[in-house]
Amino acid sequence: MVWHAHPTCPKHLVAALERHVNALPATYLLPLQSGEIFNSIPHCERRLRGYALAEGFDIIQTGGGKKSQAGARW
């Protein structure tokens, strides 16, 4: 599956954006599913950011866990 930038994307960004999104694992372009399991918080964040980029929005991280119990909220 080849991903293409939205027609209103600035022309000077299209090539870089398409190259970056198409380099992501194909599963990153699928809608998020409840119950997905990740090996680490950074892996989860990569999945979220990849999907957000392909869909045209961004995420922010708020809060987090403790040293004894890692966690994150997006």
mmCIF file of C-alpha atoms in Angstrom:
data_model
loop_
_atom_site.group_PDB
_atom_site.id
_atom_site.type_symbol
_atom_site.label_atom_id
_atom_site.label_comp_id
_atom_site.label_asym_id
_atom_site.label_seq_id
_atom_site.Cartn_x
_atom_site.Cartn_y
_atom_site.Cartn_z
ATOM 1 C CA MET A 1 0.000 0.000 0.000
ATOM 2 C CA VAL A 2 1.492 3.342 -1.031
ATOM 3 C CA TRP A 3 0.521 6.405 0.966
ATOM 4 C CA HIS A 4 0.067 9.764 -0.785
ATOM 5 C CA ALA A 5 0.012 13.224 0.770
ATOM 6 C CA HIS A 6 -3.226 15.195 0.819
ATOM 7 C CA PRO A 7 -3.623 17.414 -2.278
ATOM 8 C CA THR A 8 -3.511 20.558 -0.120
ATOM 9 C CA CYS A 9 -0.117 19.630 1.349
ATOM 10 C CA PRO A 10 2.473 22.281 0.387
ATOM 11 C CA LYS A 11 4.221 21.054 -2.754
ATOM 12 C CA HIS A 12 7.724 21.501 -1.313
ATOM 13 C CA LEU A 13 6.882 19.043 1.508
ATOM 14 C CA VAL A 14 5.148 16.294 -0.477
ATOM 15 C CA ALA A 15 8.213 14.221 -1.435
ATOM 16 C CA ALA A 16 9.726 14.213 2.070
ATOM 17 C CA LEU A 17 6.385 13.503 3.749
ATOM 18 C CA GLU A 18 5.517 10.628 1.394
ATOM 19 C CA ARG A 19 9.007 9.133 1.751
ATOM 20 C CA HIS A 20 8.788 9.296 5.548
ATOM 21 C CA VAL A 21 5.264 7.868 5.861
ATOM 22 C CA ASN A 22 5.912 5.108 3.309
ATOM 23 C CA ALA A 23 9.021 4.069 5.292
ATOM 24 C CA LEU A 24 6.852 3.322 8.348
ATOM 25 C CA PRO A 25 5.677 -0.242 8.968
ATOM 26 C CA ALA A 26 2.381 -0.780 7.131
ATOM 27 C CA THR A 27 0.634 -1.559 10.424
ATOM 28 C CA TYR A 28 1.330 2.006 11.615
ATOM 29 C CA LEU A 29 -1.087 3.274 8.953
ATOM 30 C CA LEU A 30 -3.982 1.193 10.254
ATOM 31 C CA PRO A 31 -6.426 2.681 12.776
ATOM 32 C CA LEU A 32 -5.473 2.228 16.407
ATOM 33 C CA GLN A 33 -7.074 -0.739 18.148
ATOM 34 C CA SER A 34 -8.002 -1.149 21.778
ATOM 35 C CA GLY A 35 -5.801 -3.766 23.405
ATOM 36 C CA GLU A 36 -2.672 -3.236 21.284
ATOM 37 C CA ILE A 37 0.392 -4.355 23.242
ATOM 38 C CA PHE A 38 3.805 -2.715 22.910
ATOM 39 C CA ASN A 39 7.248 -3.772 24.085
ATOM 40 C CA SER A 40 8.040 -0.307 25.447
ATOM 41 C CA ILE A 41 6.681 3.194 25.854
ATOM 42 C CA PRO A 42 8.912 4.527 23.015
ATOM 43 C CA HIS A 43 7.548 1.796 20.703
ATOM 44 C CA CYS A 44 3.987 2.817 21.585
ATOM 45 C CA GLU A 45 4.823 6.470 20.929
ATOM 46 C CA ARG A 46 6.334 5.635 17.499
ATOM 47 C CA ARG A 47 3.122 3.806 16.579
ATOM 48 C CA LEU A 48 0.941 6.707 17.720
ATOM 49 C CA ARG A 49 3.083 9.337 15.990
ATOM 50 C CA GLY A 50 3.263 7.334 12.761
ATOM 51 C CA TYR A 51 -0.508 7.004 12.606
ATOM 52 C CA ALA A 52 -1.007 10.651 13.539
ATOM 53 C CA LEU A 53 1.399 11.803 10.817
ATOM 54 C CA ALA A 54 -0.338 9.739 8.153
ATOM 55 C CA GLU A 55 -3.746 11.035 9.255
ATOM 56 C CA GLY A 56 -2.690 14.683 9.471
ATOM 57 C CA PHE A 57 -2.671 15.389 13.190
ATOM 58 C CA ASP A 58 -0.193 15.316 16.067
ATOM 59 C CA ILE A 59 -0.186 13.999 19.613
ATOM 60 C CA ILE A 60 1.221 15.380 22.833
ATOM 61 C CA GLN A 61 2.410 13.518 25.884
ATOM 62 C CA THR A 62 1.256 14.612 29.312
ATOM 63 C CA GLY A 63 2.204 13.244 32.651
ATOM 64 C CA GLY A 64 4.008 10.002 32.939
ATOM 65 C CA GLY A 65 4.779 7.281 35.355
ATOM 66 C CA LYS A 66 7.240 6.899 38.170
ATOM 67 C CA LYS A 67 10.692 5.392 38.145
ATOM 68 C CA SER A 68 9.254 2.287 39.775
ATOM 69 C CA GLN A 69 6.271 2.091 37.404
ATOM 70 C CA ALA A 70 6.786 3.555 33.929
ATOM 71 C CA GLY A 71 3.793 5.062 32.183
ATOM 72 C CA ALA A 72 2.723 7.717 29.698
ATOM 73 C CA ARG A 73 -0.459 9.457 28.607
ATOM 74 C CA TRP A 74 -1.063 10.852 25.136
#
